[in-house]
XYZ file of C-alpha atoms in Angstrom:
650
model
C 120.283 67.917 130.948
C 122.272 70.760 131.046
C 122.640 71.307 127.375
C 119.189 70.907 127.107
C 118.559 73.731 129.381
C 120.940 75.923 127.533
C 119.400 75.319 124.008
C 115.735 76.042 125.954
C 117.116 79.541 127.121
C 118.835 80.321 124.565
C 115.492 79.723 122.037
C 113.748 81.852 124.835
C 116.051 84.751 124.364
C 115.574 84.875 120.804
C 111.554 84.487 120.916
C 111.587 87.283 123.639
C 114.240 89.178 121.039
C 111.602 89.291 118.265
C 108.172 89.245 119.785
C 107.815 91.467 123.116
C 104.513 89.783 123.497
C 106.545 86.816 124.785
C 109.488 88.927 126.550
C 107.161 91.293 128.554
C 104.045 88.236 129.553
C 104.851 88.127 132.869
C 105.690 92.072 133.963
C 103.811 93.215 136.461
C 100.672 95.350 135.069
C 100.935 98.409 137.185
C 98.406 101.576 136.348
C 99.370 105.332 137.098
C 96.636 108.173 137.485
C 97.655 111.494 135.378
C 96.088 114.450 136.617
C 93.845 117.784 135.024
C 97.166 119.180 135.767
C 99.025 116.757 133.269
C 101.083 115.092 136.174
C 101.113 111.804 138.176
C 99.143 112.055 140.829
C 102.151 110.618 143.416
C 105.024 110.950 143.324
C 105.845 107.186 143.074
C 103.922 103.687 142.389
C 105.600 100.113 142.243
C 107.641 100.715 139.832
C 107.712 104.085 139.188
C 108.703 107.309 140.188
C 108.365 111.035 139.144
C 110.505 114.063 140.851
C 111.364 117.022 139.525
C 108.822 117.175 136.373
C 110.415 113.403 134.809
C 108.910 110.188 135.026
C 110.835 106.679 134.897
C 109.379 103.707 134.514
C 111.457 100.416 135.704
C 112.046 97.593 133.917
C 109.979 94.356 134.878
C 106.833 96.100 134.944
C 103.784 97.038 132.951
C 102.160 100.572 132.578
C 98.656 101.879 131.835
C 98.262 105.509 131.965
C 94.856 106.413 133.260
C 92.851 109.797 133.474
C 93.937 112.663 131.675
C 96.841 113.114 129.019
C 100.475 112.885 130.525
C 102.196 116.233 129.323
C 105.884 115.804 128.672
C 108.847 117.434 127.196
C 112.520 117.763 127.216
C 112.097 119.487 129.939
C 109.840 116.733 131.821
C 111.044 113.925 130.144
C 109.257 110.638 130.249
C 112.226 107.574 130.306
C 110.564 104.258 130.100
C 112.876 100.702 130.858
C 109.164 98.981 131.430
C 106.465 98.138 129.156
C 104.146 101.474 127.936
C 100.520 99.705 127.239
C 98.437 102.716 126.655
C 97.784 106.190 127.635
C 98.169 109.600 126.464
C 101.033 111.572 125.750
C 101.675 115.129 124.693
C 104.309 117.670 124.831
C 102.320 121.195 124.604
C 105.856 122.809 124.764
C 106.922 123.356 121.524
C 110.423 122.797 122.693
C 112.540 120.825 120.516
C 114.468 117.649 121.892
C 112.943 114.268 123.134
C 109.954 114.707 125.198
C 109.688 110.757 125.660
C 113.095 108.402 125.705
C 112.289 104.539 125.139
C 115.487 103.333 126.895
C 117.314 100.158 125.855
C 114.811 96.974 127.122
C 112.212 99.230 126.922
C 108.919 98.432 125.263
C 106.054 100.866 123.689
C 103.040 98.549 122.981
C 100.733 100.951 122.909
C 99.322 104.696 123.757
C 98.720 108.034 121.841
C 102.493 110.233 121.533
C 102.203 113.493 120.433
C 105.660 114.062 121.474
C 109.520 113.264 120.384
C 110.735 109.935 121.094
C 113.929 108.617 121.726
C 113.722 105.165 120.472
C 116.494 103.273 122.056
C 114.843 100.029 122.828
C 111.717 97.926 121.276
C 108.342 100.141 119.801
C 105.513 97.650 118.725
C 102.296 99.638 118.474
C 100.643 102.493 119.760
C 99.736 105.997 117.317
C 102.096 108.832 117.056
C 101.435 111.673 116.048
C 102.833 115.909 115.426
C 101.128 118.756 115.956
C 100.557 120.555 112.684
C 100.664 123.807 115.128
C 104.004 122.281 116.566
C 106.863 124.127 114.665
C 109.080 121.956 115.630
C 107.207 119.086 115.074
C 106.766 115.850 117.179
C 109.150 112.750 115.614
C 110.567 108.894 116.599
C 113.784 108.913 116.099
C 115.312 105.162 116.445
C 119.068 104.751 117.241
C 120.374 101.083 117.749
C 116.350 100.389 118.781
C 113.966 98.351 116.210
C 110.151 99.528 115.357
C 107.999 96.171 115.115
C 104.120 97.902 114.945
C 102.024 101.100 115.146
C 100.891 103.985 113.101
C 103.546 106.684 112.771
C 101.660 110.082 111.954
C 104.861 111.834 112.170
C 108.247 111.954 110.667
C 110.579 108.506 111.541
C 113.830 108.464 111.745
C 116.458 105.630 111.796
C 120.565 105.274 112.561
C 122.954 103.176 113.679
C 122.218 99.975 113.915
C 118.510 100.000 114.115
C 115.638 98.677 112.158
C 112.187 99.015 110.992
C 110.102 95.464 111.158
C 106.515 96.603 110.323
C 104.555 99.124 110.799
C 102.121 102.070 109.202
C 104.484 104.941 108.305
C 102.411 108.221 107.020
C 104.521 110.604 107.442
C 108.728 110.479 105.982
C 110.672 108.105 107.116
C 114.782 108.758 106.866
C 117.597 106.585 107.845
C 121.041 106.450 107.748
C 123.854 103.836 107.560
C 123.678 100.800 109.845
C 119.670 101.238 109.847
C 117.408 98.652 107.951
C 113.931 98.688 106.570
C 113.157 95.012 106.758
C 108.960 95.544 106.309
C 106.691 97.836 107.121
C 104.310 100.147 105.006
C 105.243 103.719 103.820
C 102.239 105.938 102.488
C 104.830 109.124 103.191
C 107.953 109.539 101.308
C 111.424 107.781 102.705
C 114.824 108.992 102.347
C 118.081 106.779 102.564
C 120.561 108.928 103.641
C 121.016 113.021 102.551
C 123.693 114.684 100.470
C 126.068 114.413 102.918
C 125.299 110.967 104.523
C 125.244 107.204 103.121
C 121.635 105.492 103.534
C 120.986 102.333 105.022
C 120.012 98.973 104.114
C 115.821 98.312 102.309
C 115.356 94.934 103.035
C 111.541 94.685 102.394
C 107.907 96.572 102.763
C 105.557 98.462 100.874
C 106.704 101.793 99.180
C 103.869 103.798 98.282
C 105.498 107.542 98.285
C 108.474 108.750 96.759
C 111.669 107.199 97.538
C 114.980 109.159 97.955
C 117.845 106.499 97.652
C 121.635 106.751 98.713
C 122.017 103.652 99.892
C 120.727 100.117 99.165
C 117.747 98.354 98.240
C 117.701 94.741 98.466
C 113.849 94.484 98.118
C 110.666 95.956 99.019
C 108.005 96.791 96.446
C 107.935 100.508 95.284
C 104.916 102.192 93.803
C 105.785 105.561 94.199
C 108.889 107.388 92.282
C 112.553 105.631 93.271
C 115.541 108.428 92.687
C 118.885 106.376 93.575
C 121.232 109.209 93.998
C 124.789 109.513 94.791
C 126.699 111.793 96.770
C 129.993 112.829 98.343
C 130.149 109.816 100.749
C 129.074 107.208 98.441
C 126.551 105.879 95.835
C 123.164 104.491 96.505
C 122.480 100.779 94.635
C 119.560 99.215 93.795
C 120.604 95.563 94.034
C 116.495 93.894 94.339
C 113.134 94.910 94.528
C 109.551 95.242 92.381
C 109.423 98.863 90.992
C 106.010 99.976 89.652
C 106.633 103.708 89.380
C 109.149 105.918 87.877
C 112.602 104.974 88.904
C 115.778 107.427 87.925
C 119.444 106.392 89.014
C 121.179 109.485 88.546
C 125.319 109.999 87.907
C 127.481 107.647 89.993
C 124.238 105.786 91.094
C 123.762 101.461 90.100
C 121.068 99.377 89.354
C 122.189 95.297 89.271
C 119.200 93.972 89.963
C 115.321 94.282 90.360
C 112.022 94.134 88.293
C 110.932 97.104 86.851
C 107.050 97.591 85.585
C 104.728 99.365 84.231
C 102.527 100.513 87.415
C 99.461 102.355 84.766
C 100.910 105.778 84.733
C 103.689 105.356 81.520
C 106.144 105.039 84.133
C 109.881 104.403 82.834
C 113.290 104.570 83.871
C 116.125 107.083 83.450
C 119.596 106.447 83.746
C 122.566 108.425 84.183
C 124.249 106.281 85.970
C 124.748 102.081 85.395
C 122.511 99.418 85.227
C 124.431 96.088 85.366
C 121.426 94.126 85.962
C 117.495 93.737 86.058
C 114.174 92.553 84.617
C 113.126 96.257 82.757
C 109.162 95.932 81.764
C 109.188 98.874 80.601
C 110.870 101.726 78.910
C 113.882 102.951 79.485
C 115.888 106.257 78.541
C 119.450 105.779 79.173
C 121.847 108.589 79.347
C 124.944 106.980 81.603
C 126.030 103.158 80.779
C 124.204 99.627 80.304
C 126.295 96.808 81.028
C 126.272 93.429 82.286
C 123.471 91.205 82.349
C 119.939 93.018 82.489
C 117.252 92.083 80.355
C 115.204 94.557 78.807
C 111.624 93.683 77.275
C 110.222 97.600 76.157
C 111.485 100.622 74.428
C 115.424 102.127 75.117
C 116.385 104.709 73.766
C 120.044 105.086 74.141
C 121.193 109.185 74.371
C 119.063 111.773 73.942
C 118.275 113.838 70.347
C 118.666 117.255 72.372
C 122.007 116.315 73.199
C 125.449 116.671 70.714
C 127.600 113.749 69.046
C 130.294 113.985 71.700
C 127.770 113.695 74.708
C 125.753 111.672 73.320
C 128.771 109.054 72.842
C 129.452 108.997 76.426
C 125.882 107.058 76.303
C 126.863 103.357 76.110
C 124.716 100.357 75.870
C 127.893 97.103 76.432
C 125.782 94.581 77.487
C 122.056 92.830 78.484
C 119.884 90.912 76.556
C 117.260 93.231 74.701
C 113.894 91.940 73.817
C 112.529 95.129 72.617
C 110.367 95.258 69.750
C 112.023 99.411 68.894
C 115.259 100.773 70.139
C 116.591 104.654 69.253
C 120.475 104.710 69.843
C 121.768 108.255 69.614
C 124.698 107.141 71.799
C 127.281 104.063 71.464
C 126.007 100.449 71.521
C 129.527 98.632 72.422
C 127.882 95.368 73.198
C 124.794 92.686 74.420
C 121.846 91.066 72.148
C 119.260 92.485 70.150
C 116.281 91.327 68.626
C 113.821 94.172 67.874
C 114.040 97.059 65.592
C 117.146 99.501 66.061
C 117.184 103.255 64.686
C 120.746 104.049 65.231
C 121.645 107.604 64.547
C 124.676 107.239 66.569
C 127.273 104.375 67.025
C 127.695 101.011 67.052
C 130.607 99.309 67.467
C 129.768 95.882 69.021
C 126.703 93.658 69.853
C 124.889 90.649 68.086
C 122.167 91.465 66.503
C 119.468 88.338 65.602
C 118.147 86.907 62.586
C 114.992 88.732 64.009
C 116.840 92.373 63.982
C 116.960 95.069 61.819
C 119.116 97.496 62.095
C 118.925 101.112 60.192
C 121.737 103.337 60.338
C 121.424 107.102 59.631
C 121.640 110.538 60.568
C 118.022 111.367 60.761
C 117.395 114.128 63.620
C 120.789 114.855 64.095
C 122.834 118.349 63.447
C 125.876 117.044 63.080
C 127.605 114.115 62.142
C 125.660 110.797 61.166
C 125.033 107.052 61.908
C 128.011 104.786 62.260
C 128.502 100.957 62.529
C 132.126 99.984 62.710
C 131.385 96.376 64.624
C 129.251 93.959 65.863
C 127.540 90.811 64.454
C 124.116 91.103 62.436
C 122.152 88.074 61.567
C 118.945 90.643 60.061
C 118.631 92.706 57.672
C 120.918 96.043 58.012
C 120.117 99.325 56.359
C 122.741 101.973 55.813
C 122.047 105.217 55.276
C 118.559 106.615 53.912
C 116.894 106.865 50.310
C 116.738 110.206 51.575
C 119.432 112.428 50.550
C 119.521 114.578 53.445
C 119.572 111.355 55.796
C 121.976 109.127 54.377
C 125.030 110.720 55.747
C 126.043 107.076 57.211
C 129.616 105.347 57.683
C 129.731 101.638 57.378
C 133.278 100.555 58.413
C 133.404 97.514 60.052
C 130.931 94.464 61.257
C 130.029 90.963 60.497
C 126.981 90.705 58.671
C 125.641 87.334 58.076
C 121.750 89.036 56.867
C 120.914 91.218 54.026
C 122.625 94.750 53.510
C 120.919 97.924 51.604
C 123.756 100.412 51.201
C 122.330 104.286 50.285
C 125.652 105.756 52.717
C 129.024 104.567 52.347
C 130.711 101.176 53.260
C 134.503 101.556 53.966
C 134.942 97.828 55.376
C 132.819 94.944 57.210
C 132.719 91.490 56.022
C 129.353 90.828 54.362
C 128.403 86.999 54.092
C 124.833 87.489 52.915
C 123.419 89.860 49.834
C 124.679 93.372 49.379
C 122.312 95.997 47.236
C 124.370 99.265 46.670
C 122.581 102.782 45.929
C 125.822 104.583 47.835
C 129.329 104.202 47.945
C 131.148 100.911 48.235
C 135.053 102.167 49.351
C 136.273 98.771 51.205
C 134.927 95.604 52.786
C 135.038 91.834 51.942
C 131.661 90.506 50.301
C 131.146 86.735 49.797
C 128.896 87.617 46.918
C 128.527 89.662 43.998
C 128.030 92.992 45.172
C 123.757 93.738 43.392
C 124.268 97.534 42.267
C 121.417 99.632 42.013
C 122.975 102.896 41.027
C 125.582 102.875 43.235
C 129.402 102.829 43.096
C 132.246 100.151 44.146
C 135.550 101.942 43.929
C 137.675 99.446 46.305
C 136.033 95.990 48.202
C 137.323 92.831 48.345
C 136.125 89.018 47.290
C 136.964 85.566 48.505
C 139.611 83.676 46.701
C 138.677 80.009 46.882
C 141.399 77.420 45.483
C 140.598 73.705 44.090
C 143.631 71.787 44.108
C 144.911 68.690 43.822
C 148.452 68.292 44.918
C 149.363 72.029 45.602
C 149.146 74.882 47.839
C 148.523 78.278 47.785
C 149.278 81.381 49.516
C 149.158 85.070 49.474
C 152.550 86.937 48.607
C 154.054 88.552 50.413
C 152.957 86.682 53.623
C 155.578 83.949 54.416
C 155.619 80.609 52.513
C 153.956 78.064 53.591
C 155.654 74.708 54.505
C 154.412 71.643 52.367
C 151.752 69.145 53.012
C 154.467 66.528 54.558
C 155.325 69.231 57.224
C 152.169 69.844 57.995
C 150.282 72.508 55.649
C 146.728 71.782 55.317
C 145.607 70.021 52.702
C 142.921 72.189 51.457
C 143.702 75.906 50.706
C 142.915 78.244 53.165
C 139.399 80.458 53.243
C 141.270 83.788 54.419
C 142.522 84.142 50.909
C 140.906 87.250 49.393
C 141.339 89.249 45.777
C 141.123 92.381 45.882
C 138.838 94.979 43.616
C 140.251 98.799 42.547
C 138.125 100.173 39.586
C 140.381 101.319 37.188
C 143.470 99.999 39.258
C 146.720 99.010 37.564
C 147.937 96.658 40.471
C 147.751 92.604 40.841
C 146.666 90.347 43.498
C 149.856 88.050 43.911
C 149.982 84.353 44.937
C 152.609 81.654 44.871
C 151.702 78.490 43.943
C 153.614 75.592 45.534
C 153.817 71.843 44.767
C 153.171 69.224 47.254
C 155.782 66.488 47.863
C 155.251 63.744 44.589
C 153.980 66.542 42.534
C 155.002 69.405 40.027
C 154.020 72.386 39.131
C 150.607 72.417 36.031
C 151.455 73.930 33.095
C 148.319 76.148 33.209
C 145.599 76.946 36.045
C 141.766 78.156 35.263
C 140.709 81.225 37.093
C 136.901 82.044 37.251
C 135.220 84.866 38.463
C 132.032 85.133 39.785
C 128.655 87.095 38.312
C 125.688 88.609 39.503
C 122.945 86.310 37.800
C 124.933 83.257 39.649
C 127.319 81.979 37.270
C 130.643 82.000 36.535
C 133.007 83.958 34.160
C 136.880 82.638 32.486
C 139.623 84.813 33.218
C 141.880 85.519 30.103
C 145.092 83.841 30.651
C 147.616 86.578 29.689
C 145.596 89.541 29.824
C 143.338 88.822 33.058
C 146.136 87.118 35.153
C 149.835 85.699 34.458
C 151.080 82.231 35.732
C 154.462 81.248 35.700
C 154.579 77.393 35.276
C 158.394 77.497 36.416
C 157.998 79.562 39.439
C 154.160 79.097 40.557
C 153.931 82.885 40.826
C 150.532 84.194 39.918
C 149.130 87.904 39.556
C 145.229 88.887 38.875
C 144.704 92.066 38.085
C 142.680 93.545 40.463
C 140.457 96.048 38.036
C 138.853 92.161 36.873
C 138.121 91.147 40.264
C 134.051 91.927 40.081
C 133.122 89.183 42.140
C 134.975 86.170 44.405
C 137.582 84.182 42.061
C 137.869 80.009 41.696
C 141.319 78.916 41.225
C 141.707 75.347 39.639
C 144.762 73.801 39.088
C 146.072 70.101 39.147
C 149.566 69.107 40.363
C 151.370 66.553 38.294
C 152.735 63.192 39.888
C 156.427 63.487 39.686
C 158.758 60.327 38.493
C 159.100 57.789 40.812
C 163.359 57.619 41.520
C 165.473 54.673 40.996
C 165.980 52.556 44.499
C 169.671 53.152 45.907
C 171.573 49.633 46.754
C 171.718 49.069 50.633
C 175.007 47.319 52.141
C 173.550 44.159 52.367
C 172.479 44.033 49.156
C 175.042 43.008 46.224
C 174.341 44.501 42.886
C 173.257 42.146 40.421
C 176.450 40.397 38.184
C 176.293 41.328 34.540
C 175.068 38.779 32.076
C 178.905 36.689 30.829
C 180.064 37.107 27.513
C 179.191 34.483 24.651
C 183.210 33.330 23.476
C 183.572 33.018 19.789
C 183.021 29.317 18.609
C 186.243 27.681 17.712
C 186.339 25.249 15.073
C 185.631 21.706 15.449
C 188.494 19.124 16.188
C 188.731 15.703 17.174
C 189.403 14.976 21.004
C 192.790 14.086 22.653
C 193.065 11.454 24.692
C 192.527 12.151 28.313
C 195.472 13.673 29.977
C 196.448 13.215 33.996
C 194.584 15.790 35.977
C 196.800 19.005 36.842
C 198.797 18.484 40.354
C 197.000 20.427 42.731
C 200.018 20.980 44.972
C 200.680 24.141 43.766
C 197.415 26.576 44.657
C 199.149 29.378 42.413
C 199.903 27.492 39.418
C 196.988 28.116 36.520
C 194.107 25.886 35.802
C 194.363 24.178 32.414
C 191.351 26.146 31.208
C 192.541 29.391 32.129
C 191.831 30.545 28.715
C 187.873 29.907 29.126
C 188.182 31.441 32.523
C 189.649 34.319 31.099
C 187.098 34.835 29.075
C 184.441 35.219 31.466
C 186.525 38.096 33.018
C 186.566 39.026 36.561
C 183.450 38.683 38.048
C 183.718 36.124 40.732
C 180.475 33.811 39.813
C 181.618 32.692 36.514
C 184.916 31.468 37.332
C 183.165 29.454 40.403
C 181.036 27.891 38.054
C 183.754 26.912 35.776
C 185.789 25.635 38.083
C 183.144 23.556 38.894
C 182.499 22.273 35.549
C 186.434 21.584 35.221
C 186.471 19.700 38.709
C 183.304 17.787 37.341
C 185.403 16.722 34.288
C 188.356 15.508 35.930
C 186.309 13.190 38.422
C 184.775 11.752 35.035
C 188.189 11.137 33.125
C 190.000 9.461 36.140
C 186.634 6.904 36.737
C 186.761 6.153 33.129
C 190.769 5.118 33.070
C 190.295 3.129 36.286
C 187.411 0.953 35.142
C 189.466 -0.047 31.985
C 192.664 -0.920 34.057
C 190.438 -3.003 35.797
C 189.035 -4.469 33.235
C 192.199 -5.406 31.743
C 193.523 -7.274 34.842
C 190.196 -9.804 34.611
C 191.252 -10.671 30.838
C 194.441 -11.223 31.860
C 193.297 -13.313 35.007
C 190.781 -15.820 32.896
């Protein structure tokens, strides 16, 4: 029960916190008579009190001023803890300082001020107004308090941690850091913070006048001009918001978010400053840095035509995605995505640029100097320089180009995977294809160098050997390989050729080089290029290298070596040698077998086992035979022993 009770007061505080309507239901409605004389009439009420020209209201209690207007001023100061629900307030003084002080748990729900305010606690209606007699002028001035309602006639002003809720703001409005604009509507300009001072927080409202920002903007909707300004203390940041008028983030100032559009009046943005971020609807003219992740869907133009080469290089575009259907770059574009028209006239250096880009690069409105692109990838076409003479001061020099290129400036390097028409100066570069020249001049470039090989390698000299295909060197050449092209040059592209494990070096090798209508062209062995069949070394002149070169060359298989014998394998016995044939002569009669007592004495054969010589096979297999023999004779001389003991018997 007792939790529940907590949770119930607790929800209570924070209704009461945000809706005074709720906090201040049950005060006690009190109503004070004001004078022709601009006074109470009493000195003191339920409530109340007023000595010595100043009137305080107490807390718990609600006031309604009836009769004539209260007069007040710093001098007879009005201090309210209660709730103010209507009456009439003026300070005819023309003193300056607070003529009416809201104190902290204070409420203003209503009522005519034509007096200073001290805003310390909660204002949620009434009409306030200044005296356009008044030098001084009558202001609210809100510090640590919070405006919820009513129609401000005269200049706001907000600090520490205070805020503005809603409300009807004619007049200016300025804060300071630790105050927030959460809603509200501003017909009169607003300024977050001063030259001096960081600005506070714009959380949301209606912007309809001219907005001076030095500190952040988190949202709100803007229809009047934004300027988000920086100074000594800080920088102001645009970080959200819908901008429908002209918005300029000067030097030291950021934009990384927000939606910028066109509110009818050709409204764009200027930056000197950064943009990291944001939806941009419409045009911008950017004289400080683009970076990050914005998206941009009009016209940029990137540095300014008035300004020189060196300043306007300090003008970098490095990142965002740009759907723009035109873009001018007089500055640097170091980075982000393009897929509109460019007119560079200054430098680029970086970027990918879409198969829907094109890209021309010259000097046109420019006193000095001319268009450069030394990086970047282009998918479109890509114009250097200008048929014009007097435009075509333009520097290729580096850049992947994967679309169409029409050269009228120079190219000094880039690699160039698509067609390449010259009417300028080719100096460097690598071009996959035959360069199309159209009046122009190739004094240096570079071609590809692709190898078709069956059983070798290949490699540029003098870069380091390659190790062979059994240590791991790819099988197929490498595409890096390039030939180089001097006109007129006396020098030689040099390779080494290298044979593959179970091949050898060709005798000869093909080398082709490529033309314009498509086909390909023999190189003169001898006279276009050398090969050394011994060595693999190979030179191409590089005056003949006119377009990229096809290698061809076939290893052959190398003999297959004889098989070593392994330990447990005995080498095979030579074939025995065939004895002379003796002559024929009767046989003896069988002899006794030799004793076998004696292991060193000689076999009776020894002369046929002699002649099959060492090798220990043979003389097993004779001694076999001999063994075989023996058994044979002794049978035969015991059967006919036998034999003649049964005649002898019968």
């Amino acid at each position: 029960m007792r939790k529940r009770l907590i949770a119930l007061a607790t929800a209570l505080a924070f209704a009461c916190l945000f809706d005074p309507n709720v906090a201040f239901a049950s005060a006690v409605p009190v109503t004070i008579e004001i004078g022709a004389d601009g006074a109470p009439i009493g000195t003191s009420g339920e409530g109340w009190t007023y000595a010595d020209g100043k009137l305080t209201l107490g807390a718990g209690h609600a006031f309604t001023f009836t009769g004539h207007a209260l007069n007040v001023s710093s001098e007879n100061l009005l201090r309210n803890k209660g709730v103010i629900e209507d009456g009439t307030f003026v300070d005819a003084s023309q003193t300056s300082g607070f003529a009416v002080r809201n104190e902290a748990g204070g409420v203003i729900r209503g009522g005519a001020f034509t007096a200073s305010i001290g805003n310390a606690g909660i204002i949620a209606g009434g009409t306030f107004n200044s005296d356009p007699n008044d030098p001084t002028k009558s202001y609210v001035s809100t510090s640590s308090g919070t405006i919820t309602g009513g129609t401000f006639d005269c200049m706001v002003m907000g600090m520490r941690s205070g805020a503005i809720e809603d409300g009807t703001f004619n007049e200016s409005v300025n804060i300071f850091k630790g105050f927030a604009i959460n809603g509200g509507t501003f017909n009169g300009e607003v300024n977050s913070g001063n030259s001096s001072n960081l600005g506070g927080s714009i959380c949301g409202g209606t912007f309809n006048g001219r907005m001076q920002n030095q500190g952040t903007i988190e949202d709100g909707v803007f229809h009047g001009t934004v300027q988000n300004a920086s100074n000594n203390a800080g920088a102001g940041a645009i970080a959200g918001g819908t901008f429908n008028g002209y918005v300029n983030n000067y030097d030291g100032a950021v934009i990384s978010s927000g939606t910028f559009n066109d509110g009818g009046e050709n409204n764009n943005v200027t930056n000197d400053g950064t943009i990291r971020g944001g939806e941009f609807n419409i045009g911008v003219d950017n004289g400080g840095a683009i970076e990050g992740q914005g998206v941009f869907n009009a016209y940029v133009q990137n540095g300014y035509m008035r300004f020189d080469p060196d300043e306007n290089r300090s003008c970098t575009i490095k990142g965002g995605t740009f759907n723009s259907d035109e873009i001018d770059n007089f500055g640097t574009i170091e980075g982000g995505t393009f897929s509109g028209k460019i007119l560079s006239r200054g430098v680029i250096a970086g970027g990918a640029f879409s198969s829907t880009s094109s890209v021309t690069s010259n000097d046109e409105d420019t006193t000095t100097g001319g268009g450069t692109i030394s990086g970047g990838t282009f998918d479109g076409t890509v114009t250097n320089g200008d048929p014009d003479p007097d435009y075509n001061n333009a520097v290729l020099t580096g850049g992947t180009f994967n679309g169409s290129v029409t050269n009228h400036g120079t190219i000094a390097g880039g690699t160039f995977l698509s067609d390449v028409t010259n009417r300028g100066v080719i100096e460097g570069g690598i071009f996959e294809n035959v360069i199309s020249d159209q009046g122009g001049t190739v004094t240096s470039c570079a071609y590809p160098l692709r190898a078709n090989l069956t059983g070798l390698s290949i490699a540029a000299v003098p870069s380091a050997m390659p190790k062979n295909t059994a240590a791991g060197f790819p099988a197929e050449p490498s595409a890096a390989l390039t030939a180089a092209f001097e006109k007129d040059g006396a020098d030689a592209n040099l390779y080494q050729l290298s044979a593959n494990e179970g091949y050898l070096l060709p005798d000869a090798i093909d080398v082709r080089c490529g033309a314009a209508d498509g086909q390909t062209l023999a190189l003169a062995a001898g006279t276009d290029y050398t090969y050394d069949p011994a060595t693999g070394a190979i030179a191409i002149k590089k005056s003949v290298v006119t377009g990229p070169l096809l290698l061809a060359a076939q290893g052959a298989a190398a003999p297959t070596p004889p098989v070593p014998p392994t330990p447990d394998t005995p080498a095979p016995a030579p074939e025995p040698e065939t004895p002379a044939p003796k002559p024929e002569s009767k046989p003896d009669a069988p002899k006794p077998l030799p004793s076998t007592t004696d292991s060193k004495q000689a076999p009776a054969n020894a002369a046929a086992l002699a002649a099959t010589g060492d090798a220990p096979l043979p003389q097993i297999a004779l001694g076999i035979a001999l063994l075989a023999g023996g058994v044979t004779l002794t049978c035969a001389i015991a059967m006919q022993i036998t034999r003649k003991k049964r005649s002898n018997r019968s």
